Amino acid sequence: MKVAGLHRNKMTQLYIPKPASLCYAEGRIQRTFIFVATNPYHRMFYREIYFRESGGVRNVDFVMGEWYVVHGSYTSGVLILSLILVLIHLMKPSGGFKPQLIAVALGIALPICASLAYLLGLSPYDIDPVPVVLCITSALYAWAFLRADMLSILPVARDTVMESMGEGVLVMDADWRLLDSNRSARHLLPELERAVIGGSIRDLGLPAEASTAFRSALAEPGRPIPFARGTGTDAVYYEVYSAAVGRGSGRSGGHLLVLSNTTEHRNLQEQLHRMASLDSLTGILNRGAFLANTAEALAASVREQKPCSRTLFDLDHFKVINDTYGHEAGDAALLKMVEVCRERLEPGMLFARYGGEEFILLLPGLNGEQVVELAESIRQDAEQAELITTDGRIVRIRASFGAATVQDGRQADYQEMFRRADLALYRAKEEGRNRVCLADPL
């Protein structure tokens, strides 16, 4: 082998190893193939091909062209770098596939050694041993793959992982044609059971909510899009997000849709919200939730130039009920009071247990006269209601009310409004209980 334009003896010939094709980069393969195919026109790969005698054996030899040197230098560097990386991984104490890595290292090192032997004149009859060595290394590579079951385990493992996923996975091309789906996707979307691979998802008759969510997910990859099927207690909630499936070179070959059932998560969130905002015994708002909604209701009354009233009330002699009939009867009295109030209240009115036997009402749109009328109706209904204990005794429920009103559209301070309602409640207690008292309007 000689470099173009130079005739050297074997000790000074340029070493250009011939690596396995797996080490070639795609661009190098393409360019080298073009140079070899068109070599008769430019002679940049093989400058000259000729016969020579060596030890009574006639061999074919050649003179290297410029691109042969470029190509050989690149592939030599790739081979050496590959060998270094394999050896580094082989020296790791926790590294797996040790026998396979040794086989791969030998598959890289043997062609290098064979080329070096050829360069030093150690090969029989000056024949390049690399092609024969590549047959051996190919067998080593085949053993490494088959010994590790890479060709059989990986596809099965990927299929097993996909089918066992809790999330539904749909693979579609750029035209919404279904390419694949897993068991969870078919469970979450029963319409997929009749789907045909290659058929359009648009033809499956998916609910409008699902189709809209799919389009939104495809428009915003990576962003979870929620949607629901059904209404009320039968509603099932989902989230879907998409990812692009690339073909290489930045081209999109399709879409991956990941679908998950979030009903349980949503129900847990709603349960936590109820626990944080509702009274555990009565099921109405607790003090914190009531206060959080008060400012907004007062601001709305100011904007709409309407009055707003607040009523604070509690059960008279509640401690006597607990001490005489037991705490179970006391709880029943609180529940009965809530039941009576709910029958009189309208949408938009806030009702909360303020603490112990105390309750509070925020009544947007009601003036002083109207709030007294409503409170009196509740008081009378509670007094007429009969609460029978487990041992057959009748408990009468009586309550005292204190109300305060903000005039039409006036800016009101929450604390001042509450203070006035509280003073009115104390006045009702002092005047004999079981009555309604109204504070002077703000």
GROMACS .gro file of C-alpha atoms in nm:
model
  442
    1MET     CA    1   0.000   0.000   0.000
    2LYS     CA    2   0.140   0.342  -0.093
    3VAL     CA    3   0.039   0.703  -0.043
    4ALA     CA    4  -0.033   0.886  -0.370
    5GLY     CA    5   0.283   1.035  -0.518
    6LEU     CA    6   0.515   0.858  -0.268
    7HIS     CA    7   0.681   0.514  -0.284
    8ARG     CA    8   0.791   0.391   0.059
    9ASN     CA    9   0.903   0.062   0.203
   10LYS     CA   10   0.674  -0.127   0.443
   11MET     CA   11   0.834   0.022   0.754
   12THR     CA   12   0.729   0.372   0.647
   13GLN     CA   13   0.393   0.292   0.487
   14LEU     CA   14   0.098   0.489   0.634
   15TYR     CA   15  -0.118   0.282   0.869
   16ILE     CA   16  -0.481   0.309   0.764
   17PRO     CA   17  -0.696   0.047   0.947
   18LYS     CA   18  -1.016  -0.084   0.800
   19PRO     CA   19  -1.281  -0.074   1.078
   20ALA     CA   20  -1.619  -0.243   1.096
   21SER     CA   21  -1.898  -0.058   0.923
   22LEU     CA   22  -2.083  -0.010   1.253
   23CYS     CA   23  -1.826   0.257   1.348
   24TYR     CA   24  -1.894   0.475   1.044
   25ALA     CA   25  -2.099   0.789   1.074
   26GLU     CA   26  -2.386   0.821   0.830
   27GLY     CA   27  -2.240   1.120   0.648
   28ARG     CA   28  -1.899   0.959   0.610
   29ILE     CA   29  -2.053   0.643   0.467
   30GLN     CA   30  -2.244   0.840   0.207
   31ARG     CA   31  -1.948   1.052   0.098
   32THR     CA   32  -1.705   0.758   0.092
   33PHE     CA   33  -1.950   0.551  -0.112
   34ILE     CA   34  -1.975   0.831  -0.367
   35PHE     CA   35  -1.595   0.864  -0.388
   36VAL     CA   36  -1.549   0.488  -0.435
   37ALA     CA   37  -1.830   0.460  -0.693
   38THR     CA   38  -1.691   0.748  -0.898
   39ASN     CA   39  -1.321   0.670  -0.843
   40PRO     CA   40  -1.243   0.607  -1.215
   41TYR     CA   41  -1.329   0.973  -1.286
   42HIS     CA   42  -1.122   1.147  -1.015
   43ARG     CA   43  -0.897   0.877  -0.854
   44MET     CA   44  -0.923   1.048  -0.511
   45PHE     CA   45  -0.985   0.724  -0.324
   46TYR     CA   46  -0.763   0.475  -0.511
   47ARG     CA   47  -0.494   0.655  -0.708
   48GLU     CA   48  -0.377   0.329  -0.868
   49ILE     CA   49  -0.458  -0.042  -0.842
   50TYR     CA   50  -0.195  -0.294  -0.955
   51PHE     CA   51  -0.057  -0.649  -0.909
   52ARG     CA   52   0.263  -0.726  -0.717
   53GLU     CA   53   0.462  -1.041  -0.637
   54SER     CA   54   0.544  -1.138  -0.276
   55GLY     CA   55   0.692  -1.474  -0.180
   56GLY     CA   56   0.571  -1.631  -0.501
   57VAL     CA   57   0.218  -1.506  -0.439
   58ARG     CA   58   0.064  -1.251  -0.670
   59ASN     CA   59  -0.138  -0.989  -0.472
   60VAL     CA   60  -0.349  -0.688  -0.558
   61ASP     CA   61  -0.220  -0.362  -0.414
   62PHE     CA   62  -0.310   0.005  -0.456
   63VAL     CA   63  -0.189   0.359  -0.409
   64MET     CA   64  -0.402   0.567  -0.168
   65GLY     CA   65  -0.576   0.884  -0.283
   66GLU     CA   66  -0.651   1.196  -0.080
   67TRP     CA   67  -1.000   1.094   0.037
   68TYR     CA   68  -0.870   0.749   0.143
   69VAL     CA   69  -0.641   0.928   0.391
   70VAL     CA   70  -0.927   1.147   0.521
   71HIS     CA   71  -1.161   0.852   0.549
   72GLY     CA   72  -0.902   0.632   0.718
   73SER     CA   73  -0.798   0.900   0.967
   74TYR     CA   74  -1.158   0.956   1.071
   75THR     CA   75  -1.241   0.587   1.115
   76SER     CA   76  -0.914   0.522   1.301
   77GLY     CA   77  -1.005   0.792   1.550
   78VAL     CA   78  -1.354   0.650   1.592
   79LEU     CA   79  -1.216   0.300   1.655
   80ILE     CA   80  -0.967   0.418   1.916
   81LEU     CA   81  -1.227   0.633   2.093
   82SER     CA   82  -1.474   0.342   2.092
   83LEU     CA   83  -1.216   0.111   2.246
   84ILE     CA   84  -1.138   0.366   2.520
   85LEU     CA   85  -1.507   0.408   2.607
   86VAL     CA   86  -1.563   0.032   2.623
   87LEU     CA   87  -1.258  -0.016   2.846
   88ILE     CA   88  -1.372   0.265   3.080
   89HIS     CA   89  -1.713   0.101   3.118
   90LEU     CA   90  -1.550  -0.239   3.162
   91MET     CA   91  -1.343  -0.111   3.455
   92LYS     CA   92  -1.649   0.012   3.647
   93PRO     CA   93  -1.715  -0.222   3.942
   94SER     CA   94  -2.092  -0.201   3.899
   95GLY     CA   95  -2.095  -0.234   3.523
   96GLY     CA   96  -2.306  -0.512   3.376
   97PHE     CA   97  -2.261  -0.732   3.065
   98LYS     CA   98  -1.890  -0.787   3.135
   99PRO     CA   99  -1.847  -1.086   2.895
  100GLN     CA  100  -2.028  -0.897   2.622
  101LEU     CA  101  -1.813  -0.587   2.676
  102ILE     CA  102  -1.498  -0.798   2.656
  103ALA     CA  103  -1.621  -0.940   2.324
  104VAL     CA  104  -1.692  -0.590   2.191
  105ALA     CA  105  -1.347  -0.470   2.307
  106LEU     CA  106  -1.183  -0.763   2.125
  107GLY     CA  107  -1.394  -0.688   1.819
  108ILE     CA  108  -1.248  -0.338   1.811
  109ALA     CA  109  -0.891  -0.426   1.912
  110LEU     CA  110  -0.838  -0.719   1.671
  111PRO     CA  111  -0.869  -0.513   1.348
  112ILE     CA  112  -0.628  -0.257   1.497
  113CYS     CA  113  -0.376  -0.533   1.577
  114ALA     CA  114  -0.423  -0.695   1.235
  115SER     CA  115  -0.357  -0.365   1.059
  116LEU     CA  116  -0.051  -0.308   1.275
  117ALA     CA  117   0.081  -0.656   1.186
  118TYR     CA  118   0.026  -0.580   0.819
  119LEU     CA  119   0.209  -0.250   0.860
  120LEU     CA  120   0.509  -0.420   1.027
  121GLY     CA  121   0.528  -0.689   0.761
  122LEU     CA  122   0.426  -0.969   0.995
  123SER     CA  123   0.133  -1.096   0.789
  124PRO     CA  124   0.191  -1.404   0.568
  125TYR     CA  125   0.269  -1.324   0.204
  126ASP     CA  126   0.204  -0.955   0.278
  127ILE     CA  127  -0.170  -1.020   0.261
  128ASP     CA  128  -0.392  -0.774   0.450
  129PRO     CA  129  -0.543  -0.985   0.734
  130VAL     CA  130  -0.811  -0.729   0.831
  131PRO     CA  131  -1.095  -0.876   0.616
  132VAL     CA  132  -1.039  -1.220   0.772
  133VAL     CA  133  -1.022  -1.068   1.121
  134LEU     CA  134  -1.350  -0.884   1.059
  135CYS     CA  135  -1.520  -1.221   1.012
  136ILE     CA  136  -1.402  -1.317   1.361
  137THR     CA  137  -1.512  -0.985   1.513
  138SER     CA  138  -1.852  -1.017   1.348
  139ALA     CA  139  -1.893  -1.352   1.521
  140LEU     CA  140  -1.791  -1.189   1.851
  141TYR     CA  141  -2.051  -0.914   1.805
  142ALA     CA  142  -2.319  -1.170   1.720
  143TRP     CA  143  -2.233  -1.373   2.030
  144ALA     CA  144  -2.244  -1.061   2.250
  145PHE     CA  145  -2.592  -0.967   2.128
  146LEU     CA  146  -2.734  -1.319   2.138
  147ARG     CA  147  -2.575  -1.400   2.476
  148ALA     CA  148  -2.741  -1.094   2.629
  149ASP     CA  149  -3.072  -1.172   2.454
  150MET     CA  150  -3.077  -0.812   2.334
  151LEU     CA  151  -3.257  -0.898   2.012
  152SER     CA  152  -3.536  -1.090   2.186
  153ILE     CA  153  -3.565  -0.936   2.533
  154LEU     CA  154  -3.570  -0.566   2.443
  155PRO     CA  155  -3.877  -0.574   2.215
  156VAL     CA  156  -4.062  -0.797   2.462
  157ALA     CA  157  -3.956  -0.575   2.753
  158ARG     CA  158  -4.072  -0.261   2.576
  159ASP     CA  159  -4.404  -0.424   2.489
  160THR     CA  160  -4.447  -0.545   2.849
  161VAL     CA  161  -4.372  -0.201   2.992
  162MET     CA  162  -4.615  -0.031   2.755
  163GLU     CA  163  -4.895  -0.279   2.822
  164SER     CA  164  -4.847  -0.262   3.200
  165MET     CA  165  -4.851   0.118   3.221
  166GLY     CA  166  -5.133   0.272   3.420
  167GLU     CA  167  -5.151   0.559   3.173
  168GLY     CA  168  -5.307   0.514   2.834
  169VAL     CA  169  -5.068   0.560   2.542
  170LEU     CA  170  -5.173   0.631   2.183
  171VAL     CA  171  -4.926   0.659   1.896
  172MET     CA  172  -5.051   0.852   1.593
  173ASP     CA  173  -4.896   0.977   1.274
  174ALA     CA  174  -4.917   1.338   1.161
  175ASP     CA  175  -5.260   1.272   1.003
  176TRP     CA  176  -5.421   1.135   1.323
  177ARG     CA  177  -5.399   0.776   1.201
  178LEU     CA  178  -5.368   0.530   1.490
  179LEU     CA  179  -5.040   0.337   1.487
  180ASP     CA  180  -5.050   0.176   1.831
  181SER     CA  181  -5.224   0.186   2.169
  182ASN     CA  182  -5.187   0.002   2.498
  183ARG     CA  183  -5.434  -0.180   2.723
  184SER     CA  184  -5.488   0.118   2.953
  185ALA     CA  185  -5.579   0.344   2.661
  186ARG     CA  186  -5.837   0.092   2.541
  187HIS     CA  187  -5.977   0.071   2.895
  188LEU     CA  188  -5.998   0.448   2.937
  189LEU     CA  189  -6.142   0.500   2.588
  190PRO     CA  190  -6.360   0.198   2.499
  191GLU     CA  191  -6.399   0.338   2.147
  192LEU     CA  192  -6.042   0.222   2.078
  193GLU     CA  193  -6.153  -0.143   2.099
  194ARG     CA  194  -6.304  -0.114   1.752
  195ALA     CA  195  -6.016   0.094   1.616
  196VAL     CA  196  -5.819  -0.034   1.318
  197ILE     CA  197  -5.445   0.024   1.303
  198GLY     CA  198  -5.396   0.286   1.036
  199GLY     CA  199  -5.750   0.418   1.073
  200SER     CA  200  -5.821   0.777   1.164
  201ILE     CA  201  -5.897   0.852   1.529
  202ARG     CA  202  -6.150   1.109   1.407
  203ASP     CA  203  -6.367   0.821   1.282
  204LEU     CA  204  -6.394   0.652   1.624
  205GLY     CA  205  -6.681   0.869   1.746
  206LEU     CA  206  -6.495   1.000   2.050
  207PRO     CA  207  -6.691   1.245   2.270
  208ALA     CA  208  -6.653   1.610   2.179
  209GLU     CA  209  -6.474   1.675   2.509
  210ALA     CA  210  -6.207   1.415   2.431
  211SER     CA  211  -6.154   1.535   2.073
  212THR     CA  212  -6.122   1.896   2.189
  213ALA     CA  213  -5.874   1.797   2.461
  214PHE     CA  214  -5.669   1.594   2.210
  215ARG     CA  215  -5.646   1.891   1.973
  216SER     CA  216  -5.543   2.123   2.258
  217ALA     CA  217  -5.280   1.874   2.378
  218LEU     CA  218  -5.133   1.844   2.028
  219ALA     CA  219  -5.123   2.223   1.997
  220GLU     CA  220  -4.937   2.256   2.330
  221PRO     CA  221  -4.704   1.955   2.371
  222GLY     CA  222  -4.614   1.873   2.731
  223ARG     CA  223  -4.904   2.069   2.887
  224PRO     CA  224  -5.165   1.849   3.062
  225ILE     CA  225  -5.515   1.918   2.927
  226PRO     CA  226  -5.807   1.816   3.154
  227PHE     CA  227  -6.143   1.693   3.030
  228ALA     CA  228  -6.436   1.496   3.167
  229ARG     CA  229  -6.681   1.235   3.044
  230GLY     CA  230  -7.024   1.226   3.202
  231THR     CA  231  -7.179   1.460   3.457
  232GLY     CA  232  -7.250   1.470   3.827
  233THR     CA  233  -7.153   1.168   4.032
  234ASP     CA  234  -7.100   0.965   3.711
  235ALA     CA  235  -6.835   1.204   3.577
  236VAL     CA  236  -6.492   1.059   3.500
  237TYR     CA  237  -6.203   1.305   3.480
  238TYR     CA  238  -5.897   1.271   3.258
  239GLU     CA  239  -5.577   1.451   3.169
  240VAL     CA  240  -5.399   1.417   2.836
  241TYR     CA  241  -5.067   1.551   2.714
  242SER     CA  242  -4.871   1.498   2.394
  243ALA     CA  243  -4.514   1.461   2.278
  244ALA     CA  244  -4.377   1.473   1.927
  245VAL     CA  245  -4.231   1.154   1.780
  246GLY     CA  246  -3.931   1.253   1.569
  247ARG     CA  247  -3.792   1.092   1.256
  248GLY     CA  248  -3.450   1.244   1.296
  249SER     CA  249  -3.307   1.566   1.155
  250GLY     CA  250  -3.570   1.757   1.352
  251ARG     CA  251  -3.861   1.617   1.149
  252SER     CA  252  -4.182   1.522   1.327
  253GLY     CA  253  -4.311   1.179   1.238
  254GLY     CA  254  -4.622   1.178   1.454
  255HIS     CA  255  -4.754   1.222   1.804
  256LEU     CA  256  -4.760   1.036   2.133
  257LEU     CA  257  -5.070   1.097   2.347
  258VAL     CA  258  -5.056   0.998   2.716
  259LEU     CA  259  -5.395   0.969   2.886
  260SER     CA  260  -5.452   0.931   3.261
  261ASN     CA  261  -5.762   0.894   3.478
  262THR     CA  262  -5.754   1.172   3.739
  263THR     CA  263  -6.094   1.105   3.896
  264GLU     CA  264  -5.953   0.967   4.220
  265HIS     CA  265  -5.703   1.251   4.246
  266ARG     CA  266  -5.978   1.507   4.181
  267ASN     CA  267  -6.205   1.345   4.440
  268LEU     CA  268  -5.924   1.359   4.696
  269GLN     CA  269  -5.871   1.726   4.618
  270GLU     CA  270  -6.242   1.796   4.660
  271GLN     CA  271  -6.242   1.601   4.986
  272LEU     CA  272  -5.948   1.804   5.115
  273HIS     CA  273  -6.125   2.123   5.009
  274ARG     CA  274  -6.438   2.018   5.195
  275MET     CA  275  -6.236   1.930   5.503
  276ALA     CA  276  -6.067   2.270   5.490
  277SER     CA  277  -6.382   2.477   5.427
  278LEU     CA  278  -6.677   2.286   5.576
  279ASP     CA  279  -6.773   2.214   5.934
  280SER     CA  280  -6.735   1.842   5.996
  281LEU     CA  281  -7.057   1.809   6.202
  282THR     CA  282  -7.307   2.028   6.019
  283GLY     CA  283  -7.165   2.031   5.665
  284ILE     CA  284  -7.196   2.411   5.634
  285LEU     CA  285  -6.908   2.657   5.595
  286ASN     CA  286  -6.662   2.682   5.880
  287ARG     CA  287  -6.539   3.013   6.020
  288GLY     CA  288  -6.230   3.037   5.798
  289ALA     CA  289  -6.419   2.974   5.473
  290PHE     CA  290  -6.692   3.220   5.575
  291LEU     CA  291  -6.442   3.497   5.643
  292ALA     CA  292  -6.266   3.426   5.313
  293ASN     CA  293  -6.592   3.486   5.124
  294THR     CA  294  -6.712   3.786   5.326
  295ALA     CA  295  -6.489   4.052   5.169
  296GLU     CA  296  -6.596   3.958   4.818
  297ALA     CA  297  -6.966   3.966   4.911
  298LEU     CA  298  -6.932   4.309   5.077
  299ALA     CA  299  -6.742   4.445   4.775
  300ALA     CA  300  -7.016   4.317   4.543
  301SER     CA  301  -7.281   4.499   4.750
  302VAL     CA  302  -7.084   4.823   4.719
  303ARG     CA  303  -7.047   4.783   4.342
  304GLU     CA  304  -7.417   4.704   4.298
  305GLN     CA  305  -7.529   4.977   4.543
  306LYS     CA  306  -7.726   4.726   4.751
  307PRO     CA  307  -7.757   4.679   5.128
  308CYS     CA  308  -7.584   4.391   5.305
  309SER     CA  309  -7.674   4.243   5.643
  310ARG     CA  310  -7.506   4.014   5.889
  311THR     CA  311  -7.677   3.804   6.154
  312LEU     CA  312  -7.504   3.635   6.445
  313PHE     CA  313  -7.707   3.387   6.651
  314ASP     CA  314  -7.660   3.103   6.896
  315LEU     CA  315  -7.871   2.843   7.074
  316ASP     CA  316  -8.006   2.948   7.412
  317HIS     CA  317  -7.904   2.735   7.710
  318PHE     CA  318  -7.705   2.498   7.486
  319LYS     CA  319  -7.489   2.388   7.781
  320VAL     CA  320  -7.805   2.281   7.964
  321ILE     CA  321  -7.904   2.064   7.666
  322ASN     CA  322  -7.561   1.897   7.669
  323ASP     CA  323  -7.558   1.848   8.045
  324THR     CA  324  -7.918   1.726   8.068
  325TYR     CA  325  -7.962   1.514   7.757
  326GLY     CA  326  -7.603   1.440   7.659
  327HIS     CA  327  -7.370   1.561   7.387
  328GLU     CA  328  -7.548   1.347   7.127
  329ALA     CA  329  -7.863   1.553   7.188
  330GLY     CA  330  -7.655   1.872   7.165
  331ASP     CA  331  -7.522   1.766   6.824
  332ALA     CA  332  -7.876   1.681   6.713
  333ALA     CA  333  -7.992   2.029   6.820
  334LEU     CA  334  -7.718   2.191   6.610
  335LEU     CA  335  -7.814   1.980   6.308
  336LYS     CA  336  -8.182   2.066   6.353
  337MET     CA  337  -8.096   2.437   6.362
  338VAL     CA  338  -7.898   2.403   6.039
  339GLU     CA  339  -8.189   2.219   5.876
  340VAL     CA  340  -8.432   2.497   5.975
  341CYS     CA  341  -8.201   2.769   5.839
  342ARG     CA  342  -8.142   2.596   5.507
  343GLU     CA  343  -8.516   2.585   5.442
  344ARG     CA  344  -8.531   2.966   5.470
  345LEU     CA  345  -8.208   3.070   5.301
  346GLU     CA  346  -8.174   3.157   4.933
  347PRO     CA  347  -7.880   3.114   4.692
  348GLY     CA  348  -7.608   3.373   4.749
  349MET     CA  349  -7.657   3.386   5.126
  350LEU     CA  350  -7.355   3.272   5.328
  351PHE     CA  351  -7.420   3.044   5.626
  352ALA     CA  352  -7.149   2.917   5.861
  353ARG     CA  353  -7.090   2.766   6.200
  354TYR     CA  354  -6.888   3.034   6.376
  355GLY     CA  355  -6.789   2.821   6.672
  356GLY     CA  356  -6.956   2.598   6.932
  357GLU     CA  357  -7.330   2.675   6.924
  358GLU     CA  358  -7.278   3.005   6.735
  359PHE     CA  359  -7.384   3.053   6.373
  360ILE     CA  360  -7.345   3.346   6.136
  361LEU     CA  361  -7.528   3.463   5.823
  362LEU     CA  362  -7.421   3.711   5.555
  363LEU     CA  363  -7.724   3.831   5.362
  364PRO     CA  364  -7.643   4.041   5.053
  365GLY     CA  365  -7.932   4.257   4.931
  366LEU     CA  366  -8.133   4.253   5.257
  367ASN     CA  367  -8.199   4.573   5.450
  368GLY     CA  368  -8.267   4.599   5.823
  369GLU     CA  369  -8.639   4.524   5.801
  370GLN     CA  370  -8.588   4.224   5.574
  371VAL     CA  371  -8.313   4.072   5.786
  372VAL     CA  372  -8.525   4.100   6.100
  373GLU     CA  373  -8.812   3.930   5.917
  374LEU     CA  374  -8.588   3.644   5.800
  375ALA     CA  375  -8.428   3.599   6.143
  376GLU     CA  376  -8.767   3.597   6.312
  377SER     CA  377  -8.892   3.329   6.070
  378ILE     CA  378  -8.591   3.111   6.149
  379ARG     CA  379  -8.635   3.167   6.523
  380GLN     CA  380  -9.001   3.067   6.511
  381ASP     CA  381  -8.935   2.760   6.293
  382ALA     CA  382  -8.664   2.644   6.535
  383GLU     CA  383  -8.890   2.697   6.836
  384GLN     CA  384  -9.169   2.496   6.677
  385ALA     CA  385  -8.939   2.211   6.574
  386GLU     CA  386  -8.942   1.910   6.804
  387LEU     CA  387  -8.622   1.726   6.881
  388ILE     CA  388  -8.682   1.385   7.039
  389THR     CA  389  -8.392   1.222   7.222
  390THR     CA  390  -8.311   0.851   7.211
  391ASP     CA  391  -8.495   0.797   7.540
  392GLY     CA  392  -8.810   0.970   7.410
  393ARG     CA  393  -8.775   1.310   7.574
  394ILE     CA  394  -8.858   1.629   7.377
  395VAL     CA  395  -8.600   1.906   7.349
  396ARG     CA  396  -8.709   2.257   7.254
  397ILE     CA  397  -8.467   2.468   7.051
  398ARG     CA  398  -8.454   2.840   7.114
  399ALA     CA  399  -8.210   3.092   6.972
  400SER     CA  400  -8.113   3.458   7.010
  401PHE     CA  401  -8.026   3.673   6.707
  402GLY     CA  402  -7.822   3.990   6.663
  403ALA     CA  403  -7.824   4.164   6.323
  404ALA     CA  404  -7.635   4.456   6.167
  405THR     CA  405  -7.697   4.621   5.830
  406VAL     CA  406  -7.493   4.830   5.587
  407GLN     CA  407  -7.697   5.090   5.399
  408ASP     CA  408  -7.723   5.080   5.019
  409GLY     CA  409  -7.377   5.076   4.863
  410ARG     CA  410  -7.189   5.214   5.162
  411GLN     CA  411  -6.834   5.102   5.226
  412ALA     CA  412  -6.837   4.884   5.539
  413ASP     CA  413  -6.563   4.760   5.765
  414TYR     CA  414  -6.603   4.390   5.834
  415GLN     CA  415  -6.485   4.415   6.193
  416GLU     CA  416  -6.723   4.703   6.271
  417MET     CA  417  -7.013   4.518   6.114
  418PHE     CA  418  -6.936   4.208   6.319
  419ARG     CA  419  -6.896   4.413   6.638
  420ARG     CA  420  -7.240   4.567   6.593
  421ALA     CA  421  -7.404   4.230   6.525
  422ASP     CA  422  -7.231   4.090   6.833
  423LEU     CA  423  -7.360   4.378   7.049
  424ALA     CA  424  -7.711   4.322   6.915
  425LEU     CA  425  -7.685   3.953   7.010
  426TYR     CA  426  -7.580   4.046   7.365
  427ARG     CA  427  -7.877   4.280   7.385
  428ALA     CA  428  -8.109   3.996   7.280
  429LYS     CA  429  -7.962   3.782   7.558
  430GLU     CA  430  -8.006   4.059   7.814
  431GLU     CA  431  -8.367   4.118   7.710
  432GLY     CA  432  -8.465   3.759   7.785
  433ARG     CA  433  -8.323   3.549   7.498
  434ASN     CA  434  -8.520   3.382   7.217
  435ARG     CA  435  -8.556   3.706   7.021
  436VAL     CA  436  -8.410   3.915   6.737
  437CYS     CA  437  -8.234   4.248   6.792
  438LEU     CA  438  -8.114   4.486   6.517
  439ALA     CA  439  -7.819   4.720   6.560
  440ASP     CA  440  -7.825   5.075   6.425
  441PRO     CA  441  -7.739   5.072   6.051
  442LEU     CA  442  -7.391   5.171   5.938
   0.00000   0.00000   0.00000
